[in-house]
Coordinates of C-alpha atoms in Angstrom, one line a residue:
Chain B
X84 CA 13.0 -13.6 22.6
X85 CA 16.6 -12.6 22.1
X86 CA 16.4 -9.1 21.1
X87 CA 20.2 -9.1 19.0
X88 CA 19.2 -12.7 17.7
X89 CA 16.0 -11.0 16.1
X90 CA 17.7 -7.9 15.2
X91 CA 20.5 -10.3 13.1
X92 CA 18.6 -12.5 11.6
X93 CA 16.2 -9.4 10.4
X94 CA 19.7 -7.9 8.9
X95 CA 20.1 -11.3 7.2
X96 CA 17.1 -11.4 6.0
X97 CA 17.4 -7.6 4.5
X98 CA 20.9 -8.7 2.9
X99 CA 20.1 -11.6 1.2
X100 CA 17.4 -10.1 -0.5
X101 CA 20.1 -9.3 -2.6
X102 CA 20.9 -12.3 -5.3
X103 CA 24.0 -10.5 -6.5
X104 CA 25.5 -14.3 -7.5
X105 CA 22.3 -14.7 -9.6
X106 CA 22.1 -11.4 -11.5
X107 CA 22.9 -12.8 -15.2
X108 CA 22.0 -16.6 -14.7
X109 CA 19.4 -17.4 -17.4
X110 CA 18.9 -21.1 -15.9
X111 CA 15.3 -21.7 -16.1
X112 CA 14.2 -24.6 -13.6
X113 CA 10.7 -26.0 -13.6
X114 CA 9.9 -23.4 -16.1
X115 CA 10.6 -20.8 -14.0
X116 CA 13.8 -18.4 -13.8
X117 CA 16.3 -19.1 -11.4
X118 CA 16.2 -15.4 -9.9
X119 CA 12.5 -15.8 -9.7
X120 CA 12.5 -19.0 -7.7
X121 CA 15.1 -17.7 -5.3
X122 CA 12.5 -14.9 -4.2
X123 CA 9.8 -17.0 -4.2
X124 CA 12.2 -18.9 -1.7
X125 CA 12.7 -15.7 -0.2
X126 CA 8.8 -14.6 0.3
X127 CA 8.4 -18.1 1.8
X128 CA 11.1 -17.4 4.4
X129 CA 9.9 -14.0 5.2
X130 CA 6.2 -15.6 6.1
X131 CA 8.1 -17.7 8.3
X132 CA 10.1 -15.5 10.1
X133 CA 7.1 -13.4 10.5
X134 CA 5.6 -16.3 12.1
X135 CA 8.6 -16.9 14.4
X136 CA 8.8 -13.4 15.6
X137 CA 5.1 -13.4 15.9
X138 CA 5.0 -16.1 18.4
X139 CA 6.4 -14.8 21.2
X140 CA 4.1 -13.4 24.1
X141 CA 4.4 -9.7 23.1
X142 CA 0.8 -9.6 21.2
X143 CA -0.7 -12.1 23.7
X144 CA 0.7 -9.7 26.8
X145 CA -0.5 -6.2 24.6
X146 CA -4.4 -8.1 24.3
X147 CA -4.2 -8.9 28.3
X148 CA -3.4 -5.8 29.1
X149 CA -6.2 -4.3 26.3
X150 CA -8.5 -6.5 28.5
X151 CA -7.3 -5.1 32.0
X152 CA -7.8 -1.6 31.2
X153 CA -11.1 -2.5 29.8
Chain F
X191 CA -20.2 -9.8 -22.0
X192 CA -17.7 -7.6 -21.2
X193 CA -19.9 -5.1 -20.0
X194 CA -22.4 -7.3 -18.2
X195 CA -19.7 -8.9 -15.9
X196 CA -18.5 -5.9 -14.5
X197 CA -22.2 -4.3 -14.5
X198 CA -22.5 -7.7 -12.3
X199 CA -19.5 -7.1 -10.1
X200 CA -20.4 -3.3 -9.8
X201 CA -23.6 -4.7 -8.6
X202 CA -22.3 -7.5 -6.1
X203 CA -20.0 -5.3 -4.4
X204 CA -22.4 -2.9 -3.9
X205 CA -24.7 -4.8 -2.1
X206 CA -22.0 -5.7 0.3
X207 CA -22.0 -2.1 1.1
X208 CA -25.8 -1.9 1.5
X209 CA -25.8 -4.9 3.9
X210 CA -22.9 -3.7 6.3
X211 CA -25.5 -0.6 6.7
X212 CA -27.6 -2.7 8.3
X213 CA -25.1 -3.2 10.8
X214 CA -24.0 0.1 11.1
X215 CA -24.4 1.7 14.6
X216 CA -24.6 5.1 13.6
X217 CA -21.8 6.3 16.2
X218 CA -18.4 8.3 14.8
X219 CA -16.5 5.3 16.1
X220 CA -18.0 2.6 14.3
X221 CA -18.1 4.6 11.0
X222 CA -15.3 5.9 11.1
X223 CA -13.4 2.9 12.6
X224 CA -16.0 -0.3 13.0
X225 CA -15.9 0.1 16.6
X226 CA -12.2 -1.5 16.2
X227 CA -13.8 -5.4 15.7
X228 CA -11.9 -6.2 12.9
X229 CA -11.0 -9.7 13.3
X230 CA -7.5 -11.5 11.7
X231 CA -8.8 -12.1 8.1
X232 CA -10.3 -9.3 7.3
X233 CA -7.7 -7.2 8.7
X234 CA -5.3 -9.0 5.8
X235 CA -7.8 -8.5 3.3
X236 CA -8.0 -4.9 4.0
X237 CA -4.5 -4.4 4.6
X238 CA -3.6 -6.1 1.6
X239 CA -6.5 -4.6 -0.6
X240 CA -5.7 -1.5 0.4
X241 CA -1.9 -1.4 -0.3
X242 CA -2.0 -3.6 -3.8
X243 CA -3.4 -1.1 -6.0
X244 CA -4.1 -2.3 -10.3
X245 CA 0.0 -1.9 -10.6
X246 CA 0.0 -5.2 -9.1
X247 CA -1.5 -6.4 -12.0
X248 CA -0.9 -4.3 -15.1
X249 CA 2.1 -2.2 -13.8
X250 CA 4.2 -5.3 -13.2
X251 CA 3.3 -7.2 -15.8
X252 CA 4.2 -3.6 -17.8
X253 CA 7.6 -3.2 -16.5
X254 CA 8.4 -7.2 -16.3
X255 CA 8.0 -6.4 -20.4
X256 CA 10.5 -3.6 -20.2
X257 CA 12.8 -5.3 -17.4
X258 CA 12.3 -8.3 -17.5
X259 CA 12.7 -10.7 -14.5
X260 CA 14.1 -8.7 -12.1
X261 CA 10.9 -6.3 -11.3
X262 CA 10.1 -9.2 -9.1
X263 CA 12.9 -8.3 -6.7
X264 CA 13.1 -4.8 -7.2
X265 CA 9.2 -4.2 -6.1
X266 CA 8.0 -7.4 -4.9
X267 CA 10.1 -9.4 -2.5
X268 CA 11.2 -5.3 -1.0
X269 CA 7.5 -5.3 0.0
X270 CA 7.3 -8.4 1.4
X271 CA 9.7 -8.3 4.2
X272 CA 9.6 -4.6 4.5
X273 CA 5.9 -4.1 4.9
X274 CA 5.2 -6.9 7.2
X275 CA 8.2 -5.8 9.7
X276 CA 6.4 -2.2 9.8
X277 CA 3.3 -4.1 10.5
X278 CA 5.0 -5.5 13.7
X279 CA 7.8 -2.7 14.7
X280 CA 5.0 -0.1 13.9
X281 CA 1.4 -0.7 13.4
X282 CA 0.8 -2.5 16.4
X283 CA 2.3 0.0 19.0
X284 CA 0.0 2.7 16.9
X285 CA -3.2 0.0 17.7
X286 CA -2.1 -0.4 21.1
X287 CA -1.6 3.8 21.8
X288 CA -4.9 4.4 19.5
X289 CA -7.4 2.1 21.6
X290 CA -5.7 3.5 24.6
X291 CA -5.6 6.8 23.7
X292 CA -8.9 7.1 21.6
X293 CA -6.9 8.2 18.6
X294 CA -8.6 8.3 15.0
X295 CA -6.2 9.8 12.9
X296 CA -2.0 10.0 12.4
X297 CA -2.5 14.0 12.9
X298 CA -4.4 13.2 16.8
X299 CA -1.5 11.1 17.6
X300 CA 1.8 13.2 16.4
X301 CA 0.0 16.7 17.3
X302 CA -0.6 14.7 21.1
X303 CA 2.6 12.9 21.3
X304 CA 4.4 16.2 20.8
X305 CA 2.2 18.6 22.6
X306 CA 2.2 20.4 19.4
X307 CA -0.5 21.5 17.2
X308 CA 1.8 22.9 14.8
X309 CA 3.3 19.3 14.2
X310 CA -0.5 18.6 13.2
X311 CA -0.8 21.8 10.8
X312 CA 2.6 21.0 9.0
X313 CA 1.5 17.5 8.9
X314 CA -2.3 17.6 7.7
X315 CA -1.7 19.1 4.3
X316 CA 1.2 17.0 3.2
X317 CA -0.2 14.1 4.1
X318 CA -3.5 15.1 1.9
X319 CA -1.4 16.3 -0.8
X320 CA 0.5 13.0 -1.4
X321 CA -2.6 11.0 -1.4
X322 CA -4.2 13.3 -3.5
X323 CA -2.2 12.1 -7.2
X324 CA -2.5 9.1 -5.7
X325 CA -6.7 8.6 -5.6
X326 CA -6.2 10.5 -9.4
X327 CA -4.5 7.6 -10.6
X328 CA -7.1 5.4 -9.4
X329 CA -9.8 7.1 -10.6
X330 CA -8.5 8.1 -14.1
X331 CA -6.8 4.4 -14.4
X332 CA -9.7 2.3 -14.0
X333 CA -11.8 4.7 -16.8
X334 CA -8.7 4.0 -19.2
X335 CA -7.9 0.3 -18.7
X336 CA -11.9 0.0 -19.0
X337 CA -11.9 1.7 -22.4
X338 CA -9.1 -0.2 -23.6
X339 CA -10.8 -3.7 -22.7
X340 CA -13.9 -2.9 -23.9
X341 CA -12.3 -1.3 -27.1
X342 CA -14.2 2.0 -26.6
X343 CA -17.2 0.9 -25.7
X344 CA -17.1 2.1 -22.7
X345 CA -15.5 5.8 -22.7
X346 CA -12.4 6.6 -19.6
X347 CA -15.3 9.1 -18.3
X348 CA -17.9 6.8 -17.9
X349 CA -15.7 4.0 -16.4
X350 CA -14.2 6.3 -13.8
X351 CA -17.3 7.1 -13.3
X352 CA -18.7 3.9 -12.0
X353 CA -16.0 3.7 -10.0
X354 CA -16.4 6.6 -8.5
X355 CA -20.1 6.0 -7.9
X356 CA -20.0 2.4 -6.3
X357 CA -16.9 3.5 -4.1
X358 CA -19.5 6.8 -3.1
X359 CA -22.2 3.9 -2.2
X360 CA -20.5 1.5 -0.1
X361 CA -18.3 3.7 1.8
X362 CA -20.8 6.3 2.8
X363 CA -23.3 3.1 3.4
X364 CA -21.2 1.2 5.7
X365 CA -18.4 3.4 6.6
X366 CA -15.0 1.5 7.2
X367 CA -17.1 -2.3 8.1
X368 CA -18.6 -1.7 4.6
X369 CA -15.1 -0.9 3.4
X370 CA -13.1 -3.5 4.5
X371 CA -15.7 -5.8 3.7
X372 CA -16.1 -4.8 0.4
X373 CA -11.9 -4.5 0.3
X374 CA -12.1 -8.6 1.5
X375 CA -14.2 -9.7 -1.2
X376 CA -12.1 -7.1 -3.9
X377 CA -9.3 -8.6 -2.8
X378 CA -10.4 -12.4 -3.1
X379 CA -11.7 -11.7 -6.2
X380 CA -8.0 -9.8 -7.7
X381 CA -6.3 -12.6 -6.5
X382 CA -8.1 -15.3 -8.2
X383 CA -8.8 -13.9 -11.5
X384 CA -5.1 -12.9 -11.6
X385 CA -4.6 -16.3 -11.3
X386 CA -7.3 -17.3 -13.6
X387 CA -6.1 -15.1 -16.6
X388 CA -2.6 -16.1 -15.6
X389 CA -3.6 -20.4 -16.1
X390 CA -5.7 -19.5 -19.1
X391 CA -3.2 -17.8 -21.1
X392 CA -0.4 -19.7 -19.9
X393 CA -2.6 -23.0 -21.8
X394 CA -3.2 -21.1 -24.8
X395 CA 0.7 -20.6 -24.9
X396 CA 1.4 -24.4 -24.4
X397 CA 2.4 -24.4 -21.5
X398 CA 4.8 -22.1 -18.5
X399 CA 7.8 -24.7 -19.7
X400 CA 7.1 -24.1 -23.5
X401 CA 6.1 -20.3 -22.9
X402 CA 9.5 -19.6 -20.8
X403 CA 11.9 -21.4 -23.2
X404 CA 10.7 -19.4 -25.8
X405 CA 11.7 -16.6 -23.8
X406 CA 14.7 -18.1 -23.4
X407 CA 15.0 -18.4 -26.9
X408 CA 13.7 -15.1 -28.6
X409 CA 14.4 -12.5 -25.5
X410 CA 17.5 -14.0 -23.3
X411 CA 17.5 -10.9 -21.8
X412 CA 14.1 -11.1 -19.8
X413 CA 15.5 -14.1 -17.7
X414 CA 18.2 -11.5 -15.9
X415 CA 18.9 -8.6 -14.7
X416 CA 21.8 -7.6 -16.4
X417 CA 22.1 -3.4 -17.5
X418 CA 18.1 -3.5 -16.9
X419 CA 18.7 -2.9 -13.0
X420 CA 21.0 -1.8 -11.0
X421 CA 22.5 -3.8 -7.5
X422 CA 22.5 0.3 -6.2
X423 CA 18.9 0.7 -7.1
X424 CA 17.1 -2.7 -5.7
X425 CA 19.1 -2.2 -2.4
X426 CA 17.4 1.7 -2.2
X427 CA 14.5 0.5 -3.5
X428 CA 13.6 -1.3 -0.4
X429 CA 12.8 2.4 1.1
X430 CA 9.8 2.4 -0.8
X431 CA 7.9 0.3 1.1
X432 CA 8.3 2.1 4.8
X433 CA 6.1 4.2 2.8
X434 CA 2.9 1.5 5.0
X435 CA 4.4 3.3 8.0
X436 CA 3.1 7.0 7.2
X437 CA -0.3 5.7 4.7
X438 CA -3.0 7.1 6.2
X439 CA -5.3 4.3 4.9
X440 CA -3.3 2.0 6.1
X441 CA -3.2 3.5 9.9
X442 CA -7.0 3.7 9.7
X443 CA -6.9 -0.3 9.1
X444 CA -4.8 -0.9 11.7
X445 CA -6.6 0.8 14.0
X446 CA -9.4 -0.8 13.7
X447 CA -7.8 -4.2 14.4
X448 CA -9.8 -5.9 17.4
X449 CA -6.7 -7.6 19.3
X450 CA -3.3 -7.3 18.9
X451 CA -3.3 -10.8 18.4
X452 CA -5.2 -10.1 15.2
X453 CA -2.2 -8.8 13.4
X454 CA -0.6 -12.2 13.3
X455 CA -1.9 -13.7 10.4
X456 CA -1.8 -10.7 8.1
X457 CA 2.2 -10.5 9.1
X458 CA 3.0 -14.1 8.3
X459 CA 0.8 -13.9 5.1
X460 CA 1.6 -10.9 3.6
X461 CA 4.7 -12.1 1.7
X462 CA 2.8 -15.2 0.2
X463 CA -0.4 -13.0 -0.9
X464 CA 2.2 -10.7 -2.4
X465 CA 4.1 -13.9 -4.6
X466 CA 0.3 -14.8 -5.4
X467 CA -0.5 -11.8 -7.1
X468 CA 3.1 -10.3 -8.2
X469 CA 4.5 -14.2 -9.9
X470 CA 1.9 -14.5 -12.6
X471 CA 1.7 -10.6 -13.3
X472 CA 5.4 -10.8 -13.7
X473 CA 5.7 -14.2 -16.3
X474 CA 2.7 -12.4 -18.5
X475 CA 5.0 -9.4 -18.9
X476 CA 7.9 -11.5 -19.6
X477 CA 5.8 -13.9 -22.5
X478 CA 3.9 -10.7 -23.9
X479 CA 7.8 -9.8 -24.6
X480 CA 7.8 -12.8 -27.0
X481 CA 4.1 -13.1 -28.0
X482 CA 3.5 -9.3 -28.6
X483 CA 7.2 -8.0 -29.5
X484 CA 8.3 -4.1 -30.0
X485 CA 5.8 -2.6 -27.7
X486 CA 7.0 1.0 -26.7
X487 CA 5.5 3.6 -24.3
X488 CA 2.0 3.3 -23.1
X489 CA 1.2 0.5 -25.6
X490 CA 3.5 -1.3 -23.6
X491 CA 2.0 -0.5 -20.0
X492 CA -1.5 -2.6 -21.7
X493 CA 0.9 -5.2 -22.3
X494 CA -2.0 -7.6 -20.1
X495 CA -5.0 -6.3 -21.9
X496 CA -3.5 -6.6 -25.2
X497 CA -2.4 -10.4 -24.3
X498 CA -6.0 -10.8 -23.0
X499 CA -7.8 -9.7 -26.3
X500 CA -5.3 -11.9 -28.1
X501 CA -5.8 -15.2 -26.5
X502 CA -8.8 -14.6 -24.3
X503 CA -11.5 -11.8 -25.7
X504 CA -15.0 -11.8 -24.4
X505 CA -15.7 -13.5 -21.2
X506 CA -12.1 -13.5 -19.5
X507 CA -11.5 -9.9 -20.5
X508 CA -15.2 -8.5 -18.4
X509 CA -13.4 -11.2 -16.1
X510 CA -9.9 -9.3 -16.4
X511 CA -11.7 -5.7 -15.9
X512 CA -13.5 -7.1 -12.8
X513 CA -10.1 -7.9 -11.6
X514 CA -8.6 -4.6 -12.5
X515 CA -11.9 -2.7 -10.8
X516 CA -11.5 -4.5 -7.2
X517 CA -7.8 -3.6 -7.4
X518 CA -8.6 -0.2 -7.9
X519 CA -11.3 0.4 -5.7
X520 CA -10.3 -1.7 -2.5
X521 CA -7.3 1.3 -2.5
X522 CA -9.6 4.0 -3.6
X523 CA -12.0 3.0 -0.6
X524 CA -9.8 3.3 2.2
X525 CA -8.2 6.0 0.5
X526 CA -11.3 8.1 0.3
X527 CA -12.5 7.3 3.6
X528 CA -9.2 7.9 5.4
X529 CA -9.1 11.4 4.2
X530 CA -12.6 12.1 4.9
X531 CA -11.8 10.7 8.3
X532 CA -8.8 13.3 8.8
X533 CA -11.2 16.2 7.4
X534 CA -13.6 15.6 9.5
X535 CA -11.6 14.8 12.8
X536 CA -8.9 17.3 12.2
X537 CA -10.3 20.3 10.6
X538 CA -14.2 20.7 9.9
X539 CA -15.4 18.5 13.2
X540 CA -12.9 18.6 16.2
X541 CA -14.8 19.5 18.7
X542 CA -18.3 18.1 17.1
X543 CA -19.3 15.2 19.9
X544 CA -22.9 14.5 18.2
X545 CA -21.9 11.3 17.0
X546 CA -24.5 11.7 14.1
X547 CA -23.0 15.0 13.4
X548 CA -19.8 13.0 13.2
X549 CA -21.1 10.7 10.9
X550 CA -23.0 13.2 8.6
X551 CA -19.6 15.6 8.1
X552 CA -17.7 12.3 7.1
X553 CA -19.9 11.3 4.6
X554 CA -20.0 14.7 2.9
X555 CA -16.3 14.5 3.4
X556 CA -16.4 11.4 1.0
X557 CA -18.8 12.4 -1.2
X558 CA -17.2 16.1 -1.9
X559 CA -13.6 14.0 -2.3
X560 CA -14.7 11.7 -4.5
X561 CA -16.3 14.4 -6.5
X562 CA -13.4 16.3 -7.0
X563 CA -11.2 14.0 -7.7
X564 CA -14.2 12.6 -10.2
X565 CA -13.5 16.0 -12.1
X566 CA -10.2 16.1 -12.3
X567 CA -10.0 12.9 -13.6
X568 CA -11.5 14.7 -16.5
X569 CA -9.4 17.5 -17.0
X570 CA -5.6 16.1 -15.3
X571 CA -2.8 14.5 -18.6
X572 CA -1.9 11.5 -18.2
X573 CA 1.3 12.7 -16.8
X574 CA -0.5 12.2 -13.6
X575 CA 0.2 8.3 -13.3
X576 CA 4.3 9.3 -13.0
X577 CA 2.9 10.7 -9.6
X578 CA 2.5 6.9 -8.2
X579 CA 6.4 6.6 -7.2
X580 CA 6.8 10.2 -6.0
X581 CA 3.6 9.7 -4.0
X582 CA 5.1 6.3 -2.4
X583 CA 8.3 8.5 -2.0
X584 CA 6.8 11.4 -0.1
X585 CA 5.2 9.3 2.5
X586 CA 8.5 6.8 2.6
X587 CA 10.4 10.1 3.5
X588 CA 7.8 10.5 6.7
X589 CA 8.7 7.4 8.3
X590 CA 11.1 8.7 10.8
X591 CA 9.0 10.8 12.1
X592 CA 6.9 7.7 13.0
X593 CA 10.1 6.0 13.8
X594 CA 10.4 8.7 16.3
X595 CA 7.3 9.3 17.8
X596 CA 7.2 5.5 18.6
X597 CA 11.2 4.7 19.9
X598 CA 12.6 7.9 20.9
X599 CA 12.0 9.5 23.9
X600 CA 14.2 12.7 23.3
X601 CA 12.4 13.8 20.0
X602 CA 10.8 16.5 20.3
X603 CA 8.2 18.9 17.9
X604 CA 11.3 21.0 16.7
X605 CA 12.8 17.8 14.8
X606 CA 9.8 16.2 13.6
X607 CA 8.7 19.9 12.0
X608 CA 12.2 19.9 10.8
X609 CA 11.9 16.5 9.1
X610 CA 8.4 17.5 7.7
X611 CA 9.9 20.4 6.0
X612 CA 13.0 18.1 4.8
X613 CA 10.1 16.2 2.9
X614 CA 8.5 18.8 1.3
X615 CA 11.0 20.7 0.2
X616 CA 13.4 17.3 -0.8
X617 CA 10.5 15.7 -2.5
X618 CA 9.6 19.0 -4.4
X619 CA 13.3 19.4 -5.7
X620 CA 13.4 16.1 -6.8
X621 CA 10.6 16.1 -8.2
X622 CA 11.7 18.7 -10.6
X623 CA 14.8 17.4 -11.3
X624 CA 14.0 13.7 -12.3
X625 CA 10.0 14.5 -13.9
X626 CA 11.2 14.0 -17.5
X627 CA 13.9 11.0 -16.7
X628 CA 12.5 7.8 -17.0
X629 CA 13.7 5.1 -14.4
X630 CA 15.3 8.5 -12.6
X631 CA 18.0 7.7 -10.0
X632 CA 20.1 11.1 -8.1
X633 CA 22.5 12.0 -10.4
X634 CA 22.3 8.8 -11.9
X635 CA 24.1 7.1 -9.1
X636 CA 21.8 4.3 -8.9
X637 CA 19.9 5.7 -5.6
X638 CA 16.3 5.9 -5.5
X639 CA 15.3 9.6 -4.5
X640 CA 13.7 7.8 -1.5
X641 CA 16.6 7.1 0.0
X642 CA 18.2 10.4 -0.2
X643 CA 15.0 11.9 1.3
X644 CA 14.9 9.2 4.3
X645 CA 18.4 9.8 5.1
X646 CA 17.6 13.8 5.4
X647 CA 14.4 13.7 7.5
X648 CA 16.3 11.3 9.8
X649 CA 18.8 13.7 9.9
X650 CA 16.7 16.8 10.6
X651 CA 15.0 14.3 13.4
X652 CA 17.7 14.1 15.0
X653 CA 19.4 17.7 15.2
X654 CA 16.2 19.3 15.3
X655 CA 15.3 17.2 18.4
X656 CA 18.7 17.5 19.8
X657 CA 19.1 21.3 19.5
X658 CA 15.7 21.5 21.3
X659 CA 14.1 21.4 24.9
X660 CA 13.9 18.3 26.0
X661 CA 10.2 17.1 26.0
X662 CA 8.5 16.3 30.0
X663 CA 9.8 13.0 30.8
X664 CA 6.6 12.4 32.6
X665 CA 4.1 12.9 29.7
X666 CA 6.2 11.1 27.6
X667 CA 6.1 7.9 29.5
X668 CA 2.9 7.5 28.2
X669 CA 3.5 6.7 25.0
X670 CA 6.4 4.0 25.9
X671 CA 4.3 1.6 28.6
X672 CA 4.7 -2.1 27.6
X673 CA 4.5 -1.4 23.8

C-alpha cells in the first residue's frame, strides 16, 4: 500500500469533514437536514476507507508473526 | 413498570457476570486481561461500549436542543474517523508490543520503553486523576437520570447505588471476560432502545418528515449552524477524540484482542455504530426544541426524558432507563477495572507472582474504587459533570507521548516527562480560566483548549527529547520490529 496515497487520502478525509459550503443551508431532504446527511455520507465513507486500509497484509503479517514467536 | 424493567435488566446483566465466572481461570492474565481471546465482535462491543458513555444519548440529544444540527459534526463524525485511525496507527502496535512484551498496563509500557521509572511515577497519578471525575459522572449521572424517569421514586442515591452494586458483581465475578461480555450485551441493548425510543416518538410526532418541517417552520435555526458553532471550533474539536489513544480502559481492551486481525471489523464499523446511536439522539434534541420550547439549564440537558414522559411514560421510559443504565455501566466497567488493573500491577502488586494473589488485590482494587467513588457521589455538586470535556482534554493532551513512544526513535524520558508536566500544568490553567464560561474557547478565538494543550506537549516532546541523551539504539529497536 502506497504509504503518501494513504497519508493524502487520510488528509482528505480530515478536510472535508469540514462542510463549510453547507453551514447555513436549511434544505431538509428526506426529512433530514442537508448537513446531517452529508456526515452520515461522511461516516459511511470513513467505514470504508477503514476497510480499504485494513485490507492490506499488515494485520495478517503482525498475526503470522504472533503465531511464529508462539 | 418502570422499576421492574430495570430491576429486570439489573438482573440479566448480572447473570452474565456470574456465568463468565464459570469460565474464569483464576490466573492474573485472564482476569485481568481474558487471557487476550477476545475475538472481532466483542472486541467492537467493548470498544465501543466502553468509549460511548449516556452523552451519547442524553448529552447530544441535550446540546442538539441548544445547537441544533451541527453537534452532529462537531462530536460525532470527529469521532468517527479519528477514533478508528488511532485504532489502526496506535492500538494495534500497543497489542502487538503488549503480547510480545507481556505488558498489562500503559505505565509497564512507557516506564519500559524509556528505561524510566520516573516516566511511570509522573504518569500513574494523572492518568488516575483524569479518570477519576470521569467514573463520578457515571456514577452520580445514572442515580439522577433514574430519579428523574421514575419521577422520584427512585432517589439519585439509590440509583447510583445499583449501579454501583451490579458493576461491583460482574467485574469482580468475571474480571475483563465478564466485562466485555456484559459491555457486548450493554451495548446491543443502548443501541436498540435508542433506536426504539427514537421510532416510537418519531410516530407519535407524525412522522421524521412532518416532525422536521415543523422544525423548519417554528426553529429555522436548528437546521444550521450558523452563530451556534464556530468553523475554528469543529476543526479543533477533532482533538478530542485522540483522547482513545491515552484511555486507559480502552488500552486494557485492546490488549486483550486475540489477533491483530481481530481489530478489523471494529475499525470499519466504528463510524456506522457511532451514526446509529449519535442520528436519532441528535433529531430528538432538535424536535424537543419544537415540542418542548424554552428549556434553559439543566431542564434542558433532560430534554430526552422529558420527551419520553410526554409521548411515551410507563413501559418505554423503564425501557429508556435500561438504555441509559447499559450506557453508563459498559464505561463504568472497564473504567473501574482498568484502574484496579493499574493499582494492582503498578503500585500495591508489582512484584506479587501468586497469580491468586494477583487476582485477590484486583478485586479489592475494584471493590474499594467503586466504593469511593459510591461516596462521593453523595457528597460531589453537580458541578462535577463540566469535568467530562476537561477529562477528554487531559488525556487528548497525552497523545504525543504515545505518538512518541510508538514512531520516534529519538524520544527520550526527558521529553515525555516534559510533555507530562505540559499537561498538568496546561490543563490545570485552563481549567481555571474557562470553569465558569460555557462553550469556553482560549480567549475566545474559537480553539478548543485541547488543541492548545496538544500543540504544547508535542512541543515539550520534541525539545525535551532533543536536548537529551539520545536513548540506546539497540534497546530501542525493540519496540520498532515489523509493527
Amino acid at each position: 500500500m502506497n504509504r503518501a496515497l494513504v497519508g493524502l487520502l487520510l488528509v482528505a478525509l480530515l478536510v472535508v469533514r469540514h462542510d463549510l459550503w453547507l453551514w447555513d443551508d436549511a434544505r431538509l431532504i428526506v426529512g433530514l437536514p442537508i448537513t446531517l446527511v452529508y456526515h452520515l455520507g461522511y461516516c459511511l465513507v470513513a467505514a470504508a476507507v477503514m476497510a480499504w486500509l485494513t485490507s492490506g497484509g499488515r494485520l495478517a503479517a503482525l498475526d503470522a508473526e504472533a503465531d511464529a514467536e508462539r | 413498570m418502570t422499576v421492574t424493567i430495570i430491576a429486570l435488566y439489573l438482573a440479566t446483566v448480572l447473570s452474565i457476570g456470574l456465568f463468565s465466572h464459570r469460565l474464569l481461570k483464576a490466573t492474573g492474565e485472564d482476569w485481568f486481561l481474558a487471557t487476550r481471546s477476545i475475538g472481532p465482535f466483542l472486541l467492537l462491543m467493548s470498544l465501543f461500549g466502553t468509549h460511548m458513555t449516556a452523552f451519547s444519548l442524553l448529552g447530544a440529544s441535550a446540546e442538539a436542543y441548544r445547537r441544533g444540527v451541527g453537534v452532529f459534526a462537531l462530536m460525532a463524525s470527529s469521532s468517527a474517523i479519528v477514533a478508528p485511525l488511532v485504532f489502526w496507527f496506535v492500538g494495534v502496535r500497543l497489542w502487538s508490543l503488549g503480547k510480545r512484551h507481556g505488558y498489562t498496563t500503559q505505565v509497564q509500557f512507557f516506564r519500559e520503553r524509556w528505561q524510566s521509572p520516573a516516566v511511570g511515577y509522573a504518569l500513574f497519578p494523572l492518568l488516575v486523576g483524569l479518570l477519576v471525575p470521569y467514573l463520578l459522572v457515571g456514577v452520580l449521572g445514572g442515580g439522577v437520570t433514574l430519579a428523574q424517569i421514575t419521577e422520584g421514586a427512585i432517589p439519585q442515591w439509590a440509583g447510583s447505588l445499583a449501579i454501583v452494586a451490579v458493576v461491583l458483581g460482574y467485574v469482580t465475578l468475571g474480571g475483563l471476560r465478564g466485562t466485555a461480555w456484559a459491555n457486548a450485551f450493554q451495548t446491543c441493548v443502548f443501541m436498540l432502545l435508542g433506536a426504539l425510543t427514537f421510532g416510537w416518538i418519531v410516530s407519535r410526532v407524525g412522522g421524521l418528515e412532518v416532525a422536521m418541517q415543523r422544525v423548519a417552520a417554528e426553529a429555522p435555526q436548528m437546521l444550521v449552524r450558523g452563530e451556534a458553532l464556530s468553523p475554528l471550533k469543529m476543526a479543533t474539536y477533532a482533538f478530542i477524540p485522540l483522547s482513545v489513544g491515552m484511555f486507559p480502559h480502552i488500552f486494557m481492551h485492546w490488549l486483550t484482542a486475540r489477533r491483530a486481525s481481530s481489530f478489523r471489523l471494529p475499525m470499519i464499523a466504528y463510524p456506522l455504530c457511532i451514526a446509529i446511536v449519535w442520528v436519532p439522539s441528535v433529531l430528538l434534541g432538535m424536535i424537543g426544541k419544537v415540542e418542548i420550547p424554552g428549556l434553559e439549564g439543566p431542564a434542558a440537558s433532560s430534554v430526552l426524558v422529558q420527551m419520553i414522559q410526554l409521548h411515551a411514560p410507563g413501559a418505554l421510559a423503564g425501557l429508556l432507563a435500561a438504555g441509559v443504565f447499559a450506557a453508563i455501566m459498559s464505561s463504568l466497567d472497564s473504567q473501574v477495572l482498568a484502574l484496579g488493573t493499574m493499582f494492582t500491577k503498578d503500585l500495591l502488586a508489582k512484584r506479587v507472582v501468586d497469580e491468586r494473589k494477583l487476582v485477590r488485590t484486583g478485586r479489592l482494587c475494584v471493590i474499594g474504587i467503586l466504593g469511593v467513588t459510591y461516596l462521593l457521589s453523595l457528597v460531589v455538586s453537580s458541578q462535577i459533570f463540566k469535568f467530562g470535556i476537561w477529562s477528554f482534554t487531559g488525556y487528548a493532551g497525552l497523545f504525543p507521548i504515545v505518538v512518541a513512544a510508538l514512531f520516534w526513535r529519538r524520544s527520550t524520558a526527558v521529553g515525555a516527562l516534559a510533555a507530562i508536566a505540559t499537561v498538568a500544568v496546561l490543563w490545570v490553567v485552563l481549567i481555571v480560566d474557562g470553569w465558569s464560561v460555557p462553550g469556553y474557547t482560549v480567549g475566545g478565538t474559537g480553539v478548543m483548549p485541547v488543541a492548545v494543550i496538544v500543540a504544547a506537549s508535542s512541543l515539550a516532546m520534541v525539545v525535551g527529547s532533543l536536548a537529551s541523551r539520545p536513548p540506546e539504539r539497540s534497546f530501542v529497536a525493540r519496540f520498532f520490529a515489523d509493527v
